[in-house]
Every structure is written in structure tokens, then in C-alpha cells.
Amino acid sequence: MKVVIAGGSGALGQRIAQDLVGRGHDVVVLSRSATPVRWGRHVRWDGRTVEAGWASELAGAALLDLCGELVFRRATPANIALLTSSRTEPTRALARACADLDQPIPVLLQMSTLAIYGDAGETVLDESTPPADGPPQMAGVAQAWEDAAAEIPAARRVTLRTGIVFDPGTPAFDRLTGFVRWGLGGAMGSGRQWISWLHVEDMCAIVRFCLDDPSLSGIVHATSPNPVRNAELMSTLRRSLHRSIGLPSPAPVVHVGSVFLRADPALALSGRRGVPKKLIEAGFAFTHPELEPAITDLLAA
């Protein structure tokens, strides 16, 4: 299979590209960077202009849209606009390029996020749950991205709303383990907020599963079947990193700390209890469904 990964030069894109290349697929990575990627065939684009060089790669190919700036930034109007435009502009360029093809692409895998449900409290979220109205840096950005992707002509489309993908070397995982190593591995805020998480190997397997299974379409939750509360996540990280002490971070401390980290405190204080109902019903088998063995495996790697 030929797979085009738009925005595939980042950490997650390269993990997925490595997985697909290792299984014999022809992987094309669309990237703004002039630096060649390690995994996949590197093709440059500007993420805005439709040009024959990169657009021709889409013919007959599956498309995975991973475009977008990292969310680890303050929720200022300028940053929210950047998070939105960095997703919608490249996606609309893909839509224009696909519209010029003789036939629709066979399958679109559109990346999205469970943050589209906002701060969902105790609600169990499956694929039938409607998106929230806010906050704008979460639900607003995700909804705009999904709306832009709806313009891409495809014979089959899957929108992957993902939990936090854990992978060493990525901002989410390294920041959490860093807090624990610095002695700040206690509960954040109330500690009761739900964390939907996913081992990176399962993320790669879900991409393969969605590419291969013609019965899957629409919204699909890419997250472990066992979400945990923030307090359990942090205690698991402390055990795995052999740290007996972890100072808690009450909400006011998180808000102050986020100023110095130039981060959005809502990333730590909000929660979502997502479940992968469609994947389970389709027979997908998670390799790392439980948190502690998953963290142990990631740290060993």
C-alpha cells in the first residue's frame, strides 16, 4: 500500500512511518522542512499551495493527515489562531489537491483529539458523544480541523480522535516523567480528572487496523480501553521511576507553573474518560491495555 503522511516529520509521524515502512509499505512524508526524514520518502510542500510535485503522490494512495503545531503553549488568542491555522490550512490544501484527482483517494485517516469533548468530567465518552462547545484551544481547534478535513474527497474516511500518545522523547511523556524525577510527581489539581492515554505501539497498530479494515469509518477513538485518573497516572509513574516522594500540584500551583513553562494549565487540569468502543467492537486487540505495564515497557525502551 502507498501511504502519504502529511506532517509526518514529527515524532508521531515518524513512528508511524517507521512501522509502515517496516511492513513493506511505500510511505511518502509531506514536510515543510528541507531536512530529510529518516523514515519514508521525503517530499517537500509548503502546506498551503497545491503543486504538482507533492499533489501527484496522492493518486491511489491512502492519506494520513497529521498536520499541526504542538499544543504545549499558552491559550492566548494568537496561539489558538496558530494551532487552528496550522491544521486547517494544510488540510484544505490536501482537499484541493484531492479534488483534482481522477478518483477519490481510497481512504483518509484524519487525526483529531479527544480534547474535542472539552473538560468532560465523569462522562464516559464513546464515538457517539457530541463535541463540546469549548474551550477554544481544545474543542474549538479540533472541530475546525475536522470540518476542514470533511472537504477532502475520499472513498472511505476515518477520523481518529486520540488520547495522549505516550512515547519517550515526546513532549507529553518527557514532561510527565520530568515532573516525577524533579519530585513533583504528585496529583495535579484535584487528581480526579480522567486521563485517556495510549501506548505508541498501539497507536501504530490502530493506524494499520484502520487502513486495512474496510468496515471502519467515521469517528474512531484511538485510546486505551482503560483510562485512569490523574492521581493514578502520577502514582504509576512514581513507582515505575522508583520515586517515593511526589509533591502534589494544587490548581493554583499549576496555573503559576504554567506561566513559567509557557503552557496551558487546562492541559493538566481538564480530563476526558474516553473509550475505544468501535475498535473493540471491530475486534482490535490492544498490546498495552493497562497503564503500569505500558509505562514499564516505554521506560525500558
PDB file of C-alpha atoms in Angstrom, residues 7-214:
ATOM      1  CA  GLY A   7       3.022  16.429   8.552  1.00  0.00           C
ATOM      2  CA  GLY A   8       4.857  13.146   9.036  1.00  0.00           C
ATOM      3  CA  SER A   9       8.251  14.544  10.011  1.00  0.00           C
ATOM      4  CA  GLY A  10       7.316  14.910  13.700  1.00  0.00           C
ATOM      5  CA  ALA A  11       7.835  12.301  16.397  1.00  0.00           C
ATOM      6  CA  LEU A  12       4.480  10.550  15.979  1.00  0.00           C
ATOM      7  CA  GLY A  13       4.565  10.754  12.204  1.00  0.00           C
ATOM      8  CA  GLN A  14       7.999   9.179  12.095  1.00  0.00           C
ATOM      9  CA  ARG A  15       6.990   6.385  14.477  1.00  0.00           C
ATOM     10  CA  ILE A  16       4.026   5.570  12.226  1.00  0.00           C
ATOM     11  CA  ALA A  17       6.185   5.866   9.098  1.00  0.00           C
ATOM     12  CA  GLN A  18       8.802   3.541  10.597  1.00  0.00           C
ATOM     13  CA  ASP A  19       6.113   0.996  11.425  1.00  0.00           C
ATOM     14  CA  LEU A  20       4.609   1.092   7.925  1.00  0.00           C
ATOM     15  CA  VAL A  21       7.948   1.057   6.112  1.00  0.00           C
ATOM     16  CA  GLY A  22       8.992  -1.947   8.198  1.00  0.00           C
ATOM     17  CA  ARG A  23       5.934  -3.773   6.873  1.00  0.00           C
ATOM     18  CA  GLY A  24       6.777  -3.072   3.255  1.00  0.00           C
ATOM     19  CA  HIS A  25       4.503  -0.120   2.520  1.00  0.00           C
ATOM     20  CA  ASP A  26       5.520   2.773   0.278  1.00  0.00           C
ATOM     21  CA  VAL A  27       5.429   5.766   2.648  1.00  0.00           C
ATOM     22  CA  VAL A  28       5.612   9.371   1.438  1.00  0.00           C
ATOM     23  CA  VAL A  29       6.156  12.069   4.066  1.00  0.00           C
ATOM     24  CA  LEU A  30       4.991  15.584   3.187  1.00  0.00           C
ATOM     25  CA  SER A  31       7.039  18.058   5.190  1.00  0.00           C
ATOM     26  CA  ARG A  32       7.803  21.764   5.141  1.00  0.00           C
ATOM     27  CA  SER A  33      11.338  21.065   6.351  1.00  0.00           C
ATOM     28  CA  ALA A  34      14.273  20.731   3.968  1.00  0.00           C
ATOM     29  CA  THR A  35      15.830  18.166   6.309  1.00  0.00           C
ATOM     30  CA  PRO A  36      15.269  14.626   5.001  1.00  0.00           C
ATOM     31  CA  VAL A  37      13.245  12.342   7.234  1.00  0.00           C
ATOM     32  CA  ARG A  38      14.636   9.053   8.483  1.00  0.00           C
ATOM     33  CA  TRP A  39      11.548   7.003   7.639  1.00  0.00           C
ATOM     34  CA  GLY A  40       9.617   7.351   4.404  1.00  0.00           C
ATOM     35  CA  ARG A  41      10.256   9.153   1.144  1.00  0.00           C
ATOM     36  CA  HIS A  42      10.616  12.861   1.866  1.00  0.00           C
ATOM     37  CA  VAL A  43       8.604  15.246  -0.331  1.00  0.00           C
ATOM     38  CA  ARG A  44       8.567  18.965   0.433  1.00  0.00           C
ATOM     39  CA  TRP A  45       5.483  21.161   0.414  1.00  0.00           C
ATOM     40  CA  ASP A  46       4.558  24.496   1.971  1.00  0.00           C
ATOM     41  CA  GLY A  47       1.266  23.276   3.450  1.00  0.00           C
ATOM     42  CA  ARG A  48      -0.704  25.909   1.532  1.00  0.00           C
ATOM     43  CA  THR A  49      -0.051  25.772  -2.196  1.00  0.00           C
ATOM     44  CA  VAL A  50      -1.111  22.881  -4.405  1.00  0.00           C
ATOM     45  CA  GLU A  51       1.876  21.921  -6.557  1.00  0.00           C
ATOM     46  CA  ALA A  52       2.172  19.011  -8.970  1.00  0.00           C
ATOM     47  CA  GLY A  53       5.229  17.546  -7.240  1.00  0.00           C
ATOM     48  CA  TRP A  54       3.559  16.613  -3.982  1.00  0.00           C
ATOM     49  CA  ALA A  55      -0.044  16.524  -5.188  1.00  0.00           C
ATOM     50  CA  SER A  56       0.710  13.751  -7.696  1.00  0.00           C
ATOM     51  CA  GLU A  57       1.772  11.483  -4.808  1.00  0.00           C
ATOM     52  CA  LEU A  58      -1.853  11.340  -3.627  1.00  0.00           C
ATOM     53  CA  ALA A  59      -3.172   9.407  -6.629  1.00  0.00           C
ATOM     54  CA  GLY A  60      -4.299   5.973  -5.435  1.00  0.00           C
ATOM     55  CA  ALA A  61      -2.706   6.477  -2.012  1.00  0.00           C
ATOM     56  CA  ALA A  62      -4.098   6.305   1.488  1.00  0.00           C
ATOM     57  CA  LEU A  63      -3.733   9.653   3.238  1.00  0.00           C
ATOM     58  CA  LEU A  64      -2.906  10.261   6.912  1.00  0.00           C
ATOM     59  CA  ASP A  65      -3.260  13.906   7.961  1.00  0.00           C
ATOM     60  CA  LEU A  66      -1.076  14.708  10.986  1.00  0.00           C
ATOM     61  CA  CYS A  67      -0.530  18.412  10.343  1.00  0.00           C
ATOM     62  CA  GLY A  68      -0.441  20.906  13.188  1.00  0.00           C
ATOM     63  CA  GLU A  69       1.688  22.735  15.727  1.00  0.00           C
ATOM     64  CA  LEU A  70       2.210  21.163  19.155  1.00  0.00           C
ATOM     65  CA  VAL A  71      -0.432  22.107  21.729  1.00  0.00           C
ATOM     66  CA  PHE A  72       2.053  22.834  24.523  1.00  0.00           C
ATOM     67  CA  ARG A  73       1.637  26.622  24.546  1.00  0.00           C
ATOM     68  CA  ARG A  74      -0.362  29.274  26.391  1.00  0.00           C
ATOM     69  CA  ALA A  75      -4.011  29.621  25.363  1.00  0.00           C
ATOM     70  CA  THR A  76      -3.658  33.163  24.044  1.00  0.00           C
ATOM     71  CA  PRO A  77      -5.746  34.344  21.059  1.00  0.00           C
ATOM     72  CA  ALA A  78      -2.603  34.344  18.913  1.00  0.00           C
ATOM     73  CA  ASN A  79      -1.654  30.806  19.924  1.00  0.00           C
ATOM     74  CA  ILE A  80      -5.192  29.495  19.421  1.00  0.00           C
ATOM     75  CA  ALA A  81      -5.169  31.043  15.940  1.00  0.00           C
ATOM     76  CA  LEU A  82      -1.801  29.373  15.255  1.00  0.00           C
ATOM     77  CA  LEU A  83      -2.996  25.973  16.484  1.00  0.00           C
ATOM     78  CA  THR A  84      -6.049  26.299  14.249  1.00  0.00           C
ATOM     79  CA  SER A  85      -4.406  27.598  11.072  1.00  0.00           C
ATOM     80  CA  SER A  86      -1.502  25.133  11.288  1.00  0.00           C
ATOM     81  CA  ARG A  87      -4.115  22.370  10.991  1.00  0.00           C
ATOM     82  CA  THR A  88      -6.785  23.808   8.732  1.00  0.00           C
ATOM     83  CA  GLU A  89      -4.560  25.432   6.072  1.00  0.00           C
ATOM     84  CA  PRO A  90      -2.623  22.253   5.167  1.00  0.00           C
ATOM     85  CA  THR A  91      -5.805  20.170   5.360  1.00  0.00           C
ATOM     86  CA  ARG A  92      -7.582  22.481   2.929  1.00  0.00           C
ATOM     87  CA  ALA A  93      -4.565  22.279   0.599  1.00  0.00           C
ATOM     88  CA  LEU A  94      -4.901  18.496   0.718  1.00  0.00           C
ATOM     89  CA  ALA A  95      -8.614  18.843  -0.051  1.00  0.00           C
ATOM     90  CA  ARG A  96      -7.901  20.970  -3.131  1.00  0.00           C
ATOM     91  CA  ALA A  97      -5.245  18.532  -4.350  1.00  0.00           C
ATOM     92  CA  CYS A  98      -7.515  15.514  -3.838  1.00  0.00           C
ATOM     93  CA  ALA A  99     -10.359  17.254  -5.661  1.00  0.00           C
ATOM     94  CA  ASP A 100      -8.143  17.444  -8.768  1.00  0.00           C
ATOM     95  CA  LEU A 101      -7.537  13.677  -8.859  1.00  0.00           C
ATOM     96  CA  ASP A 102      -9.340  11.472 -11.358  1.00  0.00           C
ATOM     97  CA  GLN A 103     -10.684   9.333  -8.494  1.00  0.00           C
ATOM     98  CA  PRO A 104     -11.133   9.926  -4.760  1.00  0.00           C
ATOM     99  CA  ILE A 105      -8.341   8.618  -2.576  1.00  0.00           C
ATOM    100  CA  PRO A 106      -9.232   5.148  -1.216  1.00  0.00           C
ATOM    101  CA  VAL A 107      -9.023   6.077   2.457  1.00  0.00           C
ATOM    102  CA  LEU A 108      -8.406   9.154   4.592  1.00  0.00           C
ATOM    103  CA  LEU A 109      -7.168   8.810   8.154  1.00  0.00           C
ATOM    104  CA  GLN A 110      -7.731  12.209   9.707  1.00  0.00           C
ATOM    105  CA  MET A 111      -6.023  12.841  13.015  1.00  0.00           C
ATOM    106  CA  SER A 112      -8.022  14.610  15.708  1.00  0.00           C
ATOM    107  CA  THR A 113      -8.160  14.571  19.502  1.00  0.00           C
ATOM    108  CA  LEU A 114     -10.376  13.595  22.407  1.00  0.00           C
ATOM    109  CA  ALA A 115      -9.900  17.199  23.545  1.00  0.00           C
ATOM    110  CA  ILE A 116     -12.822  17.942  21.216  1.00  0.00           C
ATOM    111  CA  TYR A 117     -15.004  16.887  24.192  1.00  0.00           C
ATOM    112  CA  GLY A 118     -13.543  19.643  26.382  1.00  0.00           C
ATOM    113  CA  ASP A 119     -13.401  19.016  30.130  1.00  0.00           C
ATOM    114  CA  ALA A 120     -15.866  16.137  30.252  1.00  0.00           C
ATOM    115  CA  GLY A 121     -15.832  15.243  33.946  1.00  0.00           C
ATOM    116  CA  GLU A 122     -17.192  11.777  34.726  1.00  0.00           C
ATOM    117  CA  THR A 123     -18.928  11.231  31.363  1.00  0.00           C
ATOM    118  CA  VAL A 124     -17.839   8.070  29.572  1.00  0.00           C
ATOM    119  CA  LEU A 125     -17.054   9.220  26.033  1.00  0.00           C
ATOM    120  CA  ASP A 126     -17.538   6.957  23.037  1.00  0.00           C
ATOM    121  CA  GLU A 127     -17.800   7.750  19.343  1.00  0.00           C
ATOM    122  CA  SER A 128     -21.462   8.778  19.646  1.00  0.00           C
ATOM    123  CA  THR A 129     -20.717  11.573  22.142  1.00  0.00           C
ATOM    124  CA  PRO A 130     -21.204  15.061  20.662  1.00  0.00           C
ATOM    125  CA  PRO A 131     -18.276  17.519  20.771  1.00  0.00           C
ATOM    126  CA  ALA A 132     -18.202  20.214  23.438  1.00  0.00           C
ATOM    127  CA  ASP A 133     -18.595  23.942  22.827  1.00  0.00           C
ATOM    128  CA  GLY A 134     -15.197  24.760  24.323  1.00  0.00           C
ATOM    129  CA  PRO A 135     -12.628  25.607  25.429  1.00  0.00           C
ATOM    130  CA  PRO A 136     -11.482  27.143  22.132  1.00  0.00           C
ATOM    131  CA  GLN A 137      -7.896  25.844  22.375  1.00  0.00           C
ATOM    132  CA  MET A 138      -9.241  22.284  22.656  1.00  0.00           C
ATOM    133  CA  ALA A 139     -12.718  21.691  21.251  1.00  0.00           C
ATOM    134  CA  GLY A 140     -12.552  24.754  19.029  1.00  0.00           C
ATOM    135  CA  VAL A 141      -9.279  23.809  17.343  1.00  0.00           C
ATOM    136  CA  ALA A 142     -10.273  20.158  16.941  1.00  0.00           C
ATOM    137  CA  GLN A 143     -13.688  20.954  15.453  1.00  0.00           C
ATOM    138  CA  ALA A 144     -12.186  23.382  12.950  1.00  0.00           C
ATOM    139  CA  TRP A 145      -9.670  20.717  11.903  1.00  0.00           C
ATOM    140  CA  GLU A 146     -12.346  18.060  11.434  1.00  0.00           C
ATOM    141  CA  ASP A 147     -14.507  20.500   9.477  1.00  0.00           C
ATOM    142  CA  ALA A 148     -11.611  21.243   7.113  1.00  0.00           C
ATOM    143  CA  ALA A 149     -10.978  17.510   6.638  1.00  0.00           C
ATOM    144  CA  ALA A 150     -14.607  16.989   5.625  1.00  0.00           C
ATOM    145  CA  GLU A 151     -13.712  18.762   2.357  1.00  0.00           C
ATOM    146  CA  ILE A 152     -11.260  16.003   1.319  1.00  0.00           C
ATOM    147  CA  PRO A 153     -12.854  13.639  -1.233  1.00  0.00           C
ATOM    148  CA  ALA A 154     -12.261  10.038  -0.097  1.00  0.00           C
ATOM    149  CA  ALA A 155     -13.912   6.689  -0.725  1.00  0.00           C
ATOM    150  CA  ARG A 156     -13.635   5.964   2.995  1.00  0.00           C
ATOM    151  CA  ARG A 157     -12.772   8.294   5.856  1.00  0.00           C
ATOM    152  CA  VAL A 158     -11.793   7.637   9.446  1.00  0.00           C
ATOM    153  CA  THR A 159     -11.353  10.421  11.999  1.00  0.00           C
ATOM    154  CA  LEU A 160      -9.017   9.269  14.772  1.00  0.00           C
ATOM    155  CA  ARG A 161      -9.773  11.116  17.988  1.00  0.00           C
ATOM    156  CA  THR A 162      -6.748  10.232  20.066  1.00  0.00           C
ATOM    157  CA  GLY A 163      -5.907  10.254  23.731  1.00  0.00           C
ATOM    158  CA  ILE A 164      -2.431  11.246  24.927  1.00  0.00           C
ATOM    159  CA  VAL A 165       0.026   9.085  22.993  1.00  0.00           C
ATOM    160  CA  PHE A 166       2.845   8.041  25.311  1.00  0.00           C
ATOM    161  CA  ASP A 167       6.234   7.742  23.642  1.00  0.00           C
ATOM    162  CA  PRO A 168       9.677   8.533  25.125  1.00  0.00           C
ATOM    163  CA  GLY A 169      11.199  11.619  23.558  1.00  0.00           C
ATOM    164  CA  THR A 170       7.877  13.379  23.022  1.00  0.00           C
ATOM    165  CA  PRO A 171       6.771  16.473  24.988  1.00  0.00           C
ATOM    166  CA  ALA A 172       3.838  14.820  26.798  1.00  0.00           C
ATOM    167  CA  PHE A 173       5.757  11.802  28.076  1.00  0.00           C
ATOM    168  CA  ASP A 174       9.003  13.641  28.814  1.00  0.00           C
ATOM    169  CA  ARG A 175       7.248  16.432  30.684  1.00  0.00           C
ATOM    170  CA  LEU A 176       5.350  13.989  32.908  1.00  0.00           C
ATOM    171  CA  THR A 177       8.403  11.863  33.684  1.00  0.00           C
ATOM    172  CA  GLY A 178      10.412  15.045  34.230  1.00  0.00           C
ATOM    173  CA  PHE A 179       7.965  16.233  36.895  1.00  0.00           C
ATOM    174  CA  VAL A 180       8.331  12.892  38.676  1.00  0.00           C
ATOM    175  CA  ARG A 181      12.140  12.974  38.534  1.00  0.00           C
ATOM    176  CA  TRP A 182      12.103  16.523  39.935  1.00  0.00           C
ATOM    177  CA  GLY A 183       9.989  15.399  42.903  1.00  0.00           C
ATOM    178  CA  LEU A 184       6.763  16.939  41.556  1.00  0.00           C
ATOM    179  CA  GLY A 185       5.069  13.657  40.751  1.00  0.00           C
ATOM    180  CA  GLY A 186       2.004  14.085  42.937  1.00  0.00           C
ATOM    181  CA  ALA A 187      -1.564  14.610  41.761  1.00  0.00           C
ATOM    182  CA  MET A 188      -2.234  17.684  39.649  1.00  0.00           C
ATOM    183  CA  GLY A 189      -5.224  19.763  40.667  1.00  0.00           C
ATOM    184  CA  SER A 190      -7.812  17.504  42.295  1.00  0.00           C
ATOM    185  CA  GLY A 191      -6.157  14.420  40.787  1.00  0.00           C
ATOM    186  CA  ARG A 192      -9.611  13.117  39.866  1.00  0.00           C
ATOM    187  CA  GLN A 193      -9.583  14.254  36.225  1.00  0.00           C
ATOM    188  CA  TRP A 194      -9.615  11.346  33.779  1.00  0.00           C
ATOM    189  CA  ILE A 195      -6.637  10.760  31.500  1.00  0.00           C
ATOM    190  CA  SER A 196      -7.189   8.934  28.213  1.00  0.00           C
ATOM    191  CA  TRP A 197      -3.821   7.550  27.156  1.00  0.00           C
ATOM    192  CA  LEU A 198      -2.314   5.234  24.553  1.00  0.00           C
ATOM    193  CA  HIS A 199       0.997   3.394  24.100  1.00  0.00           C
ATOM    194  CA  VAL A 200       2.669   4.458  20.847  1.00  0.00           C
ATOM    195  CA  GLU A 201       2.849   0.848  19.628  1.00  0.00           C
ATOM    196  CA  ASP A 202      -0.928   0.590  19.905  1.00  0.00           C
ATOM    197  CA  MET A 203      -1.236   3.908  18.060  1.00  0.00           C
ATOM    198  CA  CYS A 204       0.747   2.443  15.145  1.00  0.00           C
ATOM    199  CA  ALA A 205      -1.332  -0.737  15.257  1.00  0.00           C
ATOM    200  CA  ILE A 206      -4.569   1.281  15.197  1.00  0.00           C
ATOM    201  CA  VAL A 207      -3.392   3.133  12.085  1.00  0.00           C
ATOM    202  CA  ARG A 208      -2.688  -0.202  10.368  1.00  0.00           C
ATOM    203  CA  PHE A 209      -6.026  -1.613  11.520  1.00  0.00           C
ATOM    204  CA  CYS A 210      -7.949   1.380  10.173  1.00  0.00           C
ATOM    205  CA  LEU A 211      -6.094   1.247   6.863  1.00  0.00           C
ATOM    206  CA  ASP A 212      -6.839  -2.454   6.435  1.00  0.00           C
ATOM    207  CA  ASP A 213     -10.411  -2.806   7.741  1.00  0.00           C
ATOM    208  CA  PRO A 214     -12.919  -1.507   5.155  1.00  0.00           C
TER     209      PRO A 214
END
